[in-house]
Coordinates of C-alpha atoms and ligand atoms in Angstrom, one line a residue:
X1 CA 0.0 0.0 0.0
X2 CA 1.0 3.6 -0.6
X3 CA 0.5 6.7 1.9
X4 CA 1.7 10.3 0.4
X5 CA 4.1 8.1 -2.2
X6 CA 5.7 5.2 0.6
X7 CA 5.4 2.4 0.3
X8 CA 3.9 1.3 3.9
X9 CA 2.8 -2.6 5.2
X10 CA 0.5 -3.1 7.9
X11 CA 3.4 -3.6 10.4
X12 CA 4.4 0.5 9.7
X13 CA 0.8 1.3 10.3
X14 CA 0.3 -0.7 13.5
X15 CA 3.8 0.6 14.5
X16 CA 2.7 4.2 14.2
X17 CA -0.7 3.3 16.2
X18 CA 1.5 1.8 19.0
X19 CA 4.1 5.1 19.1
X20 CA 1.0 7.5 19.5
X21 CA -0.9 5.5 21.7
X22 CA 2.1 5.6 23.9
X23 CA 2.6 9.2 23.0
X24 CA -0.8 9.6 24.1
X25 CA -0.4 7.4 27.4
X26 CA 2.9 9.5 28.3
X27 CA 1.2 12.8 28.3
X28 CA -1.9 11.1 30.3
X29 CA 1.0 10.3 33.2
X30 CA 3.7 12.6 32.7
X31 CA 3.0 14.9 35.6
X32 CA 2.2 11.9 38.4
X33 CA 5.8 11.9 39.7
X34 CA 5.2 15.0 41.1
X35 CA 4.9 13.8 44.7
X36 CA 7.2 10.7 44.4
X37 CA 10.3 12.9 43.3
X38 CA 9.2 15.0 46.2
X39 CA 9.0 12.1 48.6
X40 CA 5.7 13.0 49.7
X41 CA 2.9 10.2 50.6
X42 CA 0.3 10.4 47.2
X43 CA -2.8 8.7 45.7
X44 CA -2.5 6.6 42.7
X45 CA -3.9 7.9 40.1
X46 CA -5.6 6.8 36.9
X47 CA -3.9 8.5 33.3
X48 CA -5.5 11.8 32.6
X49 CA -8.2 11.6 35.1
X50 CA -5.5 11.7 38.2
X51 CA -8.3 11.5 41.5
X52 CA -10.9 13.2 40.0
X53 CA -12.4 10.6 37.6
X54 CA -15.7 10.8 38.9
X55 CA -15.4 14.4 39.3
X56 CA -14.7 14.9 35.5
X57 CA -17.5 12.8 34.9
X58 CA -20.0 14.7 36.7
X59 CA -21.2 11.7 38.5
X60 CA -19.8 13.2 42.0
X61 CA -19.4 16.5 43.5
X62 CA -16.6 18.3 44.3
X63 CA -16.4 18.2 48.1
X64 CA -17.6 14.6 48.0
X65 CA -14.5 14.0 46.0
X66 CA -11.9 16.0 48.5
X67 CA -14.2 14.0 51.1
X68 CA -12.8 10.9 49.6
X69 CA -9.1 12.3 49.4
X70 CA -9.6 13.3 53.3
X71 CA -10.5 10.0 54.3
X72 CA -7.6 8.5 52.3
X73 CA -5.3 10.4 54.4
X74 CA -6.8 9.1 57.5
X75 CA -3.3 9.7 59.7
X76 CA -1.9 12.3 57.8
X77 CA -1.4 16.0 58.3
X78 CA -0.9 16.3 54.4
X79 CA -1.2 14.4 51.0
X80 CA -0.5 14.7 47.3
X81 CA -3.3 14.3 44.6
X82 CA -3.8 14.9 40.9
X83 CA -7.1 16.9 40.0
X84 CA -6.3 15.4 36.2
X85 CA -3.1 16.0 35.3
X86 CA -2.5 18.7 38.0
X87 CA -0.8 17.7 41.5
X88 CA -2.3 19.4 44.5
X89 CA -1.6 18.8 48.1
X90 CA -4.3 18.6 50.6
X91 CA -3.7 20.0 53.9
X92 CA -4.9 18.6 56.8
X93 CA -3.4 19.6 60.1
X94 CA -5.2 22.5 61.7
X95 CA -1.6 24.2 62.5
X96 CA -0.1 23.6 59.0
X97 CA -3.7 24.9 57.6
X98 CA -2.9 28.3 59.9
X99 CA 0.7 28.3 58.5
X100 CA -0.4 28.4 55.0
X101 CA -3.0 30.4 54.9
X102 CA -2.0 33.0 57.7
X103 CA 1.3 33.0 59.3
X104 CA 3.0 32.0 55.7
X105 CA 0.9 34.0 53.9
X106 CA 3.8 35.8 51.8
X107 CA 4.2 32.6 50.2
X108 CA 1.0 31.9 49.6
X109 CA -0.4 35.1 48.0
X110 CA -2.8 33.6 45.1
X111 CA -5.6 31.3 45.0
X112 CA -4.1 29.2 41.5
X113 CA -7.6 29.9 39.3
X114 CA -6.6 29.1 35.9
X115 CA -8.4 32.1 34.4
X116 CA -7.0 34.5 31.5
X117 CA -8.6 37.7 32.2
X118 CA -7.7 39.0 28.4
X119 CA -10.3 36.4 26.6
X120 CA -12.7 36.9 29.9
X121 CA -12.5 41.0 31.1
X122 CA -15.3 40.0 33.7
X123 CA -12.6 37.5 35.5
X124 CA -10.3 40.1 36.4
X125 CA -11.6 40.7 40.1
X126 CA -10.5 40.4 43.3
X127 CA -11.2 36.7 43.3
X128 CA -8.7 35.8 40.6
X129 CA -6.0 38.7 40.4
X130 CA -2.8 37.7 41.8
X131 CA 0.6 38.9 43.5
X132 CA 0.7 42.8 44.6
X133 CA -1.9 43.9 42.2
X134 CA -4.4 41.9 44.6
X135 CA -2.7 43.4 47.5
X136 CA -3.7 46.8 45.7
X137 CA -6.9 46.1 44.9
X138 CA -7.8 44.4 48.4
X139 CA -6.5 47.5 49.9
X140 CA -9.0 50.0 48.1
X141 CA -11.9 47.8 48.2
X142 CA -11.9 46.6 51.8
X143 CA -13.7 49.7 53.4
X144 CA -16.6 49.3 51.0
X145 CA -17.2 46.6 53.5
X146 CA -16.7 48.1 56.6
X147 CA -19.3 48.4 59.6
X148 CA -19.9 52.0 59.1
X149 CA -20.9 51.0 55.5
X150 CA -23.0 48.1 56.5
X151 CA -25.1 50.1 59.1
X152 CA -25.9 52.9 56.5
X153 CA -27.1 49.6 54.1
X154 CA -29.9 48.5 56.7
X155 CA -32.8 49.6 55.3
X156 CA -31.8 48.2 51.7
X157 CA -31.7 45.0 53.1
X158 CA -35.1 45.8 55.2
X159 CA -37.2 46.7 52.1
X160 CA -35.7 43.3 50.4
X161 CA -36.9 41.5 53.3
X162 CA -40.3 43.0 53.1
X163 CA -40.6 41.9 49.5
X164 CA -40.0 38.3 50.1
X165 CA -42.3 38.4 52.8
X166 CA -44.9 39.7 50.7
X167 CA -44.3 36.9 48.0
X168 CA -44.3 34.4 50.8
X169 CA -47.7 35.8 51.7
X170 CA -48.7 35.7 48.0
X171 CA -47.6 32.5 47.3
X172 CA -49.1 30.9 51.0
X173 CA -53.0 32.7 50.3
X174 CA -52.8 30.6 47.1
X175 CA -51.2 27.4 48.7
X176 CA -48.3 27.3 46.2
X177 CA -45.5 25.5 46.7
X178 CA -42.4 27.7 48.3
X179 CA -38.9 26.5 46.7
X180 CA -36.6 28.2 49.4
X181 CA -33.9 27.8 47.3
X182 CA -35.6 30.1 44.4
X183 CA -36.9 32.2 46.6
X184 CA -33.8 33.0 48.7
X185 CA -32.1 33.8 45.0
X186 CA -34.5 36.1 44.2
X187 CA -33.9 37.8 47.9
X188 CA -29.9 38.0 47.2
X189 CA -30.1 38.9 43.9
X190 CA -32.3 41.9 45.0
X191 CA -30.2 43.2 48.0
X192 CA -27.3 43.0 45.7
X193 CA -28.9 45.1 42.9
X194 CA -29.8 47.3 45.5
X195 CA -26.0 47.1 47.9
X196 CA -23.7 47.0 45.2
X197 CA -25.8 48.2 41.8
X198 CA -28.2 50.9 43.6
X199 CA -30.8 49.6 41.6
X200 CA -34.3 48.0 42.1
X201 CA -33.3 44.6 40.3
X202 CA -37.5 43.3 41.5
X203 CA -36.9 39.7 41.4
X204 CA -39.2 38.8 43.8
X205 CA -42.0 40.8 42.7
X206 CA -41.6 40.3 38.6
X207 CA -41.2 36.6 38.0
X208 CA -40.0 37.4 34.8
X209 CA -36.9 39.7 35.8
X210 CA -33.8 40.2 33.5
X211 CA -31.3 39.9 36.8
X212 CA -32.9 36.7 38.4
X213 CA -32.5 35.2 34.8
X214 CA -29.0 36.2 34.4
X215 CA -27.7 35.2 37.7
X216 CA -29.6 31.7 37.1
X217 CA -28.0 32.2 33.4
X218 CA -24.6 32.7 34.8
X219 CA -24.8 30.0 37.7
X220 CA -26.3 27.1 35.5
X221 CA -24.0 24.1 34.6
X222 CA -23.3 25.1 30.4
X223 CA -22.2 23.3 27.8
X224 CA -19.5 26.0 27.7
X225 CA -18.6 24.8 31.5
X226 CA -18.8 20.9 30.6
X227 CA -16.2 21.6 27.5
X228 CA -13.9 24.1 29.7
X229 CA -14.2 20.6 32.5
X230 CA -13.4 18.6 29.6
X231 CA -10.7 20.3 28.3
X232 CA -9.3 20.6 31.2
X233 CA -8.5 16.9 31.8
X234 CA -6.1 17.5 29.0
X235 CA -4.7 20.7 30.2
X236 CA -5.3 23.8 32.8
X237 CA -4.7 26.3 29.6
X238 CA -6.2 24.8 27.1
X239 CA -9.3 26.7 27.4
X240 CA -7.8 29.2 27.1
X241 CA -5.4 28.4 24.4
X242 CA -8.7 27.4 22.2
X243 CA -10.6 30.7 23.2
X244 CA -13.4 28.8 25.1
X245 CA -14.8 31.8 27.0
X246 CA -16.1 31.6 30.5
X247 CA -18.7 33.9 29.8
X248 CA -20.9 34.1 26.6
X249 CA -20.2 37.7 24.8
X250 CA -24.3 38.7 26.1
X251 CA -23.8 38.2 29.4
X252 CA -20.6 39.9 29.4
X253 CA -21.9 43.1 27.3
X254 CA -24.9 43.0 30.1
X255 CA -23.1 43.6 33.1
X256 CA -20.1 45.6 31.6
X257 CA -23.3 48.0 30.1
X258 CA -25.2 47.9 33.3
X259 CA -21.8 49.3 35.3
X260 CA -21.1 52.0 32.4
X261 CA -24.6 53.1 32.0
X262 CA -24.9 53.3 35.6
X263 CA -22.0 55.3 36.4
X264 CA -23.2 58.0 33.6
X265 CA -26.3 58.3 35.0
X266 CA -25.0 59.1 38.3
X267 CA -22.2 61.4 36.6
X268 CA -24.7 63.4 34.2
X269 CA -27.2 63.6 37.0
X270 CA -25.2 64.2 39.9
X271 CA -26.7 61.3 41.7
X272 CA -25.0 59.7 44.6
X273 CA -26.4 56.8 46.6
X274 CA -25.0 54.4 49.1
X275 CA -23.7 51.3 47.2
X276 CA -20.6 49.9 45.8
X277 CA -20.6 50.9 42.6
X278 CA -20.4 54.5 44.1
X279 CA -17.6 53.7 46.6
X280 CA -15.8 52.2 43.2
X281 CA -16.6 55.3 41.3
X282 CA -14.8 57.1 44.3
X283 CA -11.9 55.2 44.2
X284 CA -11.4 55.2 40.5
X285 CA -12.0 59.1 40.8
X286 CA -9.3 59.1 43.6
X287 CA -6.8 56.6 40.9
X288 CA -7.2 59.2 38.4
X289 CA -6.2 62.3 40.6
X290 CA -3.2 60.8 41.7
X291 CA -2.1 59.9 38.1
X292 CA -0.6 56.6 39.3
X293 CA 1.9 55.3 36.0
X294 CA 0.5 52.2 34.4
X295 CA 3.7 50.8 34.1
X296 CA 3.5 50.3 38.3
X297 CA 3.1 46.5 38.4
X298 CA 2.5 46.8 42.1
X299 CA -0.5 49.1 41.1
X300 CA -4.0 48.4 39.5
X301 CA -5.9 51.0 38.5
X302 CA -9.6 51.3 38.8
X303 CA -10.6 51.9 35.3
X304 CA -14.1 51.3 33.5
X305 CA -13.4 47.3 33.2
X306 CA -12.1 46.4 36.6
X307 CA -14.6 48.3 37.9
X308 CA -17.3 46.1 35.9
X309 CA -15.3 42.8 37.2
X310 CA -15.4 44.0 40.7
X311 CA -18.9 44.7 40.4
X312 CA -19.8 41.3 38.6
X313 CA -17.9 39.5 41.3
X314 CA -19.7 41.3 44.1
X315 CA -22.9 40.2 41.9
X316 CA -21.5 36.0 41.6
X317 CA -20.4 35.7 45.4
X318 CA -22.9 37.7 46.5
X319 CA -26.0 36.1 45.5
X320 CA -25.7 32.4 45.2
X321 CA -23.9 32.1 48.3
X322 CA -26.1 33.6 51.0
X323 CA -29.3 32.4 49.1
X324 CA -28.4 28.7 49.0
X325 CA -26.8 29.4 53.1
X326 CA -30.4 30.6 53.9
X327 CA -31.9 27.7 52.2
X328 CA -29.9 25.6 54.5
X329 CA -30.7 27.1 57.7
X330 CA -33.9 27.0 56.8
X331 CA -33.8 23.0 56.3
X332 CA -31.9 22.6 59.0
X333 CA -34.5 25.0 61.4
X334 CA -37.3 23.6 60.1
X335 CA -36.4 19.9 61.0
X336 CA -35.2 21.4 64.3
X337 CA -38.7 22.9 65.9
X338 CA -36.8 23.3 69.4
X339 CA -33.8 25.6 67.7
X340 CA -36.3 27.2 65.7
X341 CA -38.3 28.3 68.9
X342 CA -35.7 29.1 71.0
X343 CA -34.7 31.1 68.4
X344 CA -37.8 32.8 67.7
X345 CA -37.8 34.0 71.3
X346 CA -34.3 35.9 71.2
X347 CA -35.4 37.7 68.2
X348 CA -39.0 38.7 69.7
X349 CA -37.6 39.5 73.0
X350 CA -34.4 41.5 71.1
X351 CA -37.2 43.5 68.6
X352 CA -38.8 44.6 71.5
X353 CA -36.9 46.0 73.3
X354 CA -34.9 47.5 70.0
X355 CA -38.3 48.6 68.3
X356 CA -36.5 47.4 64.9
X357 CA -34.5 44.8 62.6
X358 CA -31.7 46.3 62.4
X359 CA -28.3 46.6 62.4
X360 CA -27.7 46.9 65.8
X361 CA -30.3 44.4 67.2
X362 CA -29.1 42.0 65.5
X363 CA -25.6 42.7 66.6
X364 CA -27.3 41.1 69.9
X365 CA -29.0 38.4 68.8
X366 CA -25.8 36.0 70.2
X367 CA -28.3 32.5 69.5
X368 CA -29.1 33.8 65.7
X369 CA -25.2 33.8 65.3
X370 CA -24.4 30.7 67.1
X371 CA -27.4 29.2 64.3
X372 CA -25.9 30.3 61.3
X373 CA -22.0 29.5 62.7
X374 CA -23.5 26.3 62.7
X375 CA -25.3 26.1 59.4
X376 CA -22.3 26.9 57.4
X377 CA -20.2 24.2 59.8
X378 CA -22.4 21.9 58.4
X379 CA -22.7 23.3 54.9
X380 CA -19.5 25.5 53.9
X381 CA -21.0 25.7 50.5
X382 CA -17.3 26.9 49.1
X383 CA -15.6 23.4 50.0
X384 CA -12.0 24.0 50.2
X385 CA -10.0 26.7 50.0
X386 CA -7.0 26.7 47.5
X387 CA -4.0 28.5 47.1
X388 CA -0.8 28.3 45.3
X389 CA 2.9 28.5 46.6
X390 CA 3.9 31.8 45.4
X391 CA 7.6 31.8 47.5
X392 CA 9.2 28.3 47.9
X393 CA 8.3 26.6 51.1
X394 CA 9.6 23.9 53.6
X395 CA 6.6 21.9 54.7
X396 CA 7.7 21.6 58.2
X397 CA 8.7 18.5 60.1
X398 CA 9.9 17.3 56.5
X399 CA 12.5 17.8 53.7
X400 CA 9.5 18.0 51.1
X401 CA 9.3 21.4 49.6
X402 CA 7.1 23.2 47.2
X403 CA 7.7 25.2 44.7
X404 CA 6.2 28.1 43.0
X405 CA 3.6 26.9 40.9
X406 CA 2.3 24.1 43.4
X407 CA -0.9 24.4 44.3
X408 CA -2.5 23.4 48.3
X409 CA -6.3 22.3 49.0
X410 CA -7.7 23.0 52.6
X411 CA -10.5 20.9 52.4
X412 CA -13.3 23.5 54.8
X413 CA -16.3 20.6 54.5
X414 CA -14.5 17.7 55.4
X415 CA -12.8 19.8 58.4
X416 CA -15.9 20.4 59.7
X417 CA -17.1 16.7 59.7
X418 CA -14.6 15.4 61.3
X419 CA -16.0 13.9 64.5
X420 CA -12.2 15.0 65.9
X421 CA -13.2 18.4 66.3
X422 CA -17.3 18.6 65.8
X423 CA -18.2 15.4 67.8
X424 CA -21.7 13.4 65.5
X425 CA -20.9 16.1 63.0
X426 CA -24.5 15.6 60.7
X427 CA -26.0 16.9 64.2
X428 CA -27.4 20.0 63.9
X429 CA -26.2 21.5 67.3
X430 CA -25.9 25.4 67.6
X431 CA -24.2 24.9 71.0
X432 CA -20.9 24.0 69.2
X433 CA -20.5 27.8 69.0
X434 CA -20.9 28.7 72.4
X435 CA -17.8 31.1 73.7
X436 CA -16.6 28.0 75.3
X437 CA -16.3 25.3 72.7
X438 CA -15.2 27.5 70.6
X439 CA -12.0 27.6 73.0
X440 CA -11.9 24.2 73.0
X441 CA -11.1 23.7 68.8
X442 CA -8.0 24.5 67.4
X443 CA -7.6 27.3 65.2
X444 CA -8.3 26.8 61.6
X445 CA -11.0 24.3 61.9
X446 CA -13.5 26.2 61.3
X447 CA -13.5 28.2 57.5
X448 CA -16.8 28.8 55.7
X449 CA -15.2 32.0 54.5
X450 CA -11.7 31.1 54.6
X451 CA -8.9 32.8 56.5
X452 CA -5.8 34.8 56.7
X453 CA -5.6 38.0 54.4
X454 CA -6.9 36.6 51.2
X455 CA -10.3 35.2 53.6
X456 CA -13.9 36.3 52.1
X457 CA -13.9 40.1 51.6
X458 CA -17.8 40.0 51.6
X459 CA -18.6 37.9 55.1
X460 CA -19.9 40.9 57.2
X461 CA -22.1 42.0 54.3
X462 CA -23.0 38.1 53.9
X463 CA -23.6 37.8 57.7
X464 CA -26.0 40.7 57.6
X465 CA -28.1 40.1 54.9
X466 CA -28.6 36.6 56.9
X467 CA -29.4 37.9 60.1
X468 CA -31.9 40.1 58.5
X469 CA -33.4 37.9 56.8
X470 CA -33.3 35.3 59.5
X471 CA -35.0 37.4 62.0
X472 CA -37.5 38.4 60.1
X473 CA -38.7 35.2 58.3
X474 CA -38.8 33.8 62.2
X475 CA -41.0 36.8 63.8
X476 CA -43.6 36.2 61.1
X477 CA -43.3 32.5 60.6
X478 CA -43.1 29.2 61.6
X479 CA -41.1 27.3 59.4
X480 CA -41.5 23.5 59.0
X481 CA -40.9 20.8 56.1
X482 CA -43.4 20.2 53.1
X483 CA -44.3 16.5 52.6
X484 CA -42.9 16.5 49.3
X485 CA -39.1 17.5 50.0
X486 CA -39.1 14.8 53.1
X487 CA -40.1 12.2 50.5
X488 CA -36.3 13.1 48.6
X489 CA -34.3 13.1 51.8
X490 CA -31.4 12.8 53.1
X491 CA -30.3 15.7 50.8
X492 CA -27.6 15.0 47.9
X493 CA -25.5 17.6 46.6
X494 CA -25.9 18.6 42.7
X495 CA -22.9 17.7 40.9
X496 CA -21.2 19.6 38.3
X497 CA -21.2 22.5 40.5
X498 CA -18.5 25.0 42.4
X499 CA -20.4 26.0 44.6
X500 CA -22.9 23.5 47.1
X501 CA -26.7 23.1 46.9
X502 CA -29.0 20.5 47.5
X503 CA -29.8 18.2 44.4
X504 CA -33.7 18.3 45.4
X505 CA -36.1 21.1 45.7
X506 CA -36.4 22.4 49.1
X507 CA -39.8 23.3 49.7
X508 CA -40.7 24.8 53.2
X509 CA -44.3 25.4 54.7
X510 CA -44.4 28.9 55.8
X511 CA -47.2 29.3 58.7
X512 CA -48.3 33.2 59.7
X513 CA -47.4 33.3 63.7
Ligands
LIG601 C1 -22.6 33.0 53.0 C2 -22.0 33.8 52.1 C3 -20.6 33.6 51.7 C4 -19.7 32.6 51.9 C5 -19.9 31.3 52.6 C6 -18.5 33.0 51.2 C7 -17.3 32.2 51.2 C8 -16.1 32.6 50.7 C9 -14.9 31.9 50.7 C10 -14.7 30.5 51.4 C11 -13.9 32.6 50.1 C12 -12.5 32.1 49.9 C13 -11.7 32.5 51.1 C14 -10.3 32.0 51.2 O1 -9.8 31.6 50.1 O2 -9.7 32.1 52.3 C15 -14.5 33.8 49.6 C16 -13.9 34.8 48.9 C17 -14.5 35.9 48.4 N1 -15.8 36.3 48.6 FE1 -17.2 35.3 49.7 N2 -18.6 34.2 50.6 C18 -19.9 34.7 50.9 C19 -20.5 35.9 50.5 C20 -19.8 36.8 49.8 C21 -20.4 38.1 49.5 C22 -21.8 38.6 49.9 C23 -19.5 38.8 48.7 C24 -19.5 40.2 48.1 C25 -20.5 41.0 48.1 C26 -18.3 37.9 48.6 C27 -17.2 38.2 47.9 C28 -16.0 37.5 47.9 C29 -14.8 37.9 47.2 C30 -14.6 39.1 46.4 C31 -13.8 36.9 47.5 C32 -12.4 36.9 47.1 C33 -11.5 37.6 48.2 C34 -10.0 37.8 47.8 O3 -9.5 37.0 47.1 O4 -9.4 38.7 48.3 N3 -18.6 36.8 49.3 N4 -15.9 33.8 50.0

């Protein structure tokens, strides 16, 4: 037979078969002597897939899958893995956890997203940006979240709260079914509209709103996030190397125009409102009086884009995360009637004597706090933490070291269910956070918003909108199970997702006290 003028016989043809097919095989393995040359105790993996076979297949979640790397490491303080073709080491040890993530900080400065913020403008945020230019940005934006801020942001929150109660009201009169989870979205996409965009977003009282459609949009597992998984078993860059965008080009025109458009208003009209898209426009006003030079690498300047990212990113961590936590608390206080009651009595007795949900009665509502410490014990709906080494580092007590590049797991979820530290951990038991058993864990076992400098930027505004919402569900309702989500249980988690929610619908009974 002839191939582009050779002659070639079936033995050439099944020799070139065998050489790729091993070519292929190689590049499946070629990174899993990462540990071994190290001398650091690993998990076998599988070519290509590493540990995260089931992962890549989407027939597991992700914290069930650092779960199962946990366990593995039964006696270990640490352990190397391969997320595909990418080692990671999981650390275990509450004190090693501490030294990475705060008293070694300097060497662990970024969080290792494989992101490329040219092809996806909307990515370059505080959540992604690395070395001093996060230090930069983290500096400016930190007092958008500061107490004074949060105080002056009450009555947004208030007149959110009022709306869901007005939809639960609707919804009860004509014995609908209440999906919490839906229903809390619409909540936290509407105090962010109204916290960080200053506008009335109305997801709760126009079922058909653009926003609640975009964040569902945004959150929903695409094709375009199963290829970017899939291509990713190959390698981290790849999607970017093929252009494979996050974010469609609409939904990235959408929010980019809805920052721009809003800052013009508020510049032609000379309108100025309490939000974070004004304290950005401040800041960026502030960057461009003090004519910093581009050039600074340690700089970042708050131009129109990064302050659209920082905006959308305010918008993503804001919304889902504190919708699908109250969905959880909810569960969790429903099936608990005693918690629930106890805690409806603090919040009376606290509202009467305040007059008012607000700011600073729920500053002394100490059981709502030790409720939600809890709920987000039991459900840290981030996971795990990463970050990557930034500065070589001796992991101590051995001669293993990492190297720039390398990337650690904490693995928050599986933390908190160790019965080492949170004793029958699927008990729901608020008294875990009382001042003294708090004393009585180490440090760093405890991390629904992370820690150190790089922990969540947004937890006070999160715990806030909670409380609000919280107190206010309980001094007009009792809360209990509908007969149709107990028929599911026990809840499963949704694979293909970042972030944790339940796999079922959640529907709650909401009875008028
Ligand atoms: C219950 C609600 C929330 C939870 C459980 C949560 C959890 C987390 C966690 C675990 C991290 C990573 C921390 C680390 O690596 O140490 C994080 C980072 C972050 N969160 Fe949140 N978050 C919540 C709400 C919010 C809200 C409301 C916002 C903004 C309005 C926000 C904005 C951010 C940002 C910007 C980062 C990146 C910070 C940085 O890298 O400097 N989060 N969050």
């Amino acid at each position: 037979m002839t191939a582009f003028g050779y002659e070639v016989s079936w033995f050439d043809i099944f020799f070139l078969l065998v050489s790729m097919l091993a070519v292929i095989y190689y590049f499946g393995i070629s990174t899993f002597s990462h540990w071994e040359k190290k001398g650091v105790k690993f998990m076998k993996p599988v070519p290509f897939f590493g540990n995260t076979l089931y992962l890549a297949m989407g027939s597991q979640h992700i914290t069930d899958c650092h779960q199962e790397i946990y366990d593995y490491f039964a006696d270990d303080a640490y352990g190397g893995w391969f997320a595909n073709r990418s080692p990671l080491l999981m650390v275990k040890d509450p004190e090693l956890i501490q030294q990475v993530i705060v008293k070694d900080f300097t060497h662990f400065y970024d969080r290792g997203t494989t992101v490329d913020m040219k092809l996806d403008p909307l990515n370059a945020n505080l959540l992604n940006m690395t070395g001093h230019r996060w230090k930069s940005l983290r500096q400016k934006l930190t007092p958008a979240f500061s107490s004074g801020k949060l105080k002056l942001m009450s009555p947004q929150f208030n007149e959110c709260v009022d709306d869901l109660c007005g939809l639960i009201d609707e919804k009860t009169q004509k014995n609908d079914l209440i999906d919490v989870q839906e229903s809390m979205a619409k909540l936290a996409t509407d105090v962010i509209g109204s916290c960080a965009f200053g506008l009335q977003f109305n997801s709760l009282k126009n079922p058909d709103s653009e926003f609640r459609r975009m964040g569902r949009d945004i959150m929903k597992t695409s094709w375009r996030f199963k290829l970017r998984m899939f291509l990713r078993i190959v390698s981290d860059n790849l999607p970017s190397l093929l252009g494979v965008k996050a974010f469609n080009k609409s939904k990235e025109d959408f929010f980019i125009n809805l920052v721009n458009d809003t800052m013009k208003y508020r510049e032609d009209n000379k309108v100025e409102r309490n939000d974070f898209i004004q304290i950005l426009m401040n800041l960026k006003k502030m960057d461009e009086d003090m004519q910093i030079d581009p050039k600074n690498e340690n700089q970042v300047i708050l131009d129109e884009k990064l302050l659209a990212a920082n905006t959308f990113i305010f918008f993503i961590a804001g919304f889902e995360t504190t919708a699908t936590t109250l969905t959880f608390c909810l569960f969790e206080l429903s099936q608990n009637q005693e918690i629930q009651d106890k805690l409806r009595k603090e919040v009376q007795a606290t509202v009467e004597r305040h007059g008012a949900i607000n700011y600073e009665s729920t500053r002394e509502m100490e059981y709502l706090d030790r409720v939600i410490a809890e709920t987000l014990r039991k459900y840290p709906i981030a996971g795990s933490l990463i970050r990557r080494c930034t500065k070589p580092w001796q992991i101590p007590g051995s001669k293993a070291k990492l190297e720039v590049g390398d990337r650690v797991v904490i693995p928050a979820y599986a933390i908190h269910h160790d019965p080492k530290y949170y004793p029958e951990p699927e008990k729901f038991d608020p008294e875990r956070f009382t001042e003294e058993n708090k004393r009585t864990r180490p440090p760093c076992t405890y991390l629904p918003f992370g820690d150190g400098p790089r922990n969540c930027i947004g937890a006070r505004f999160a715990l806030q909108e909670l409380k609000t919402t919280l107190s206010s569900i309980l001094i007009h309702y009792r809360v209990t199970l509908n007969e149709k989500t107990k028929q599911t249980l026990p809840l499963k988690l949704k694979p293909r997702r970042i972030l944790m929610q339940a796999e079922q619908e959640i529907y709650i009974n909401f009875t008028k006290i």
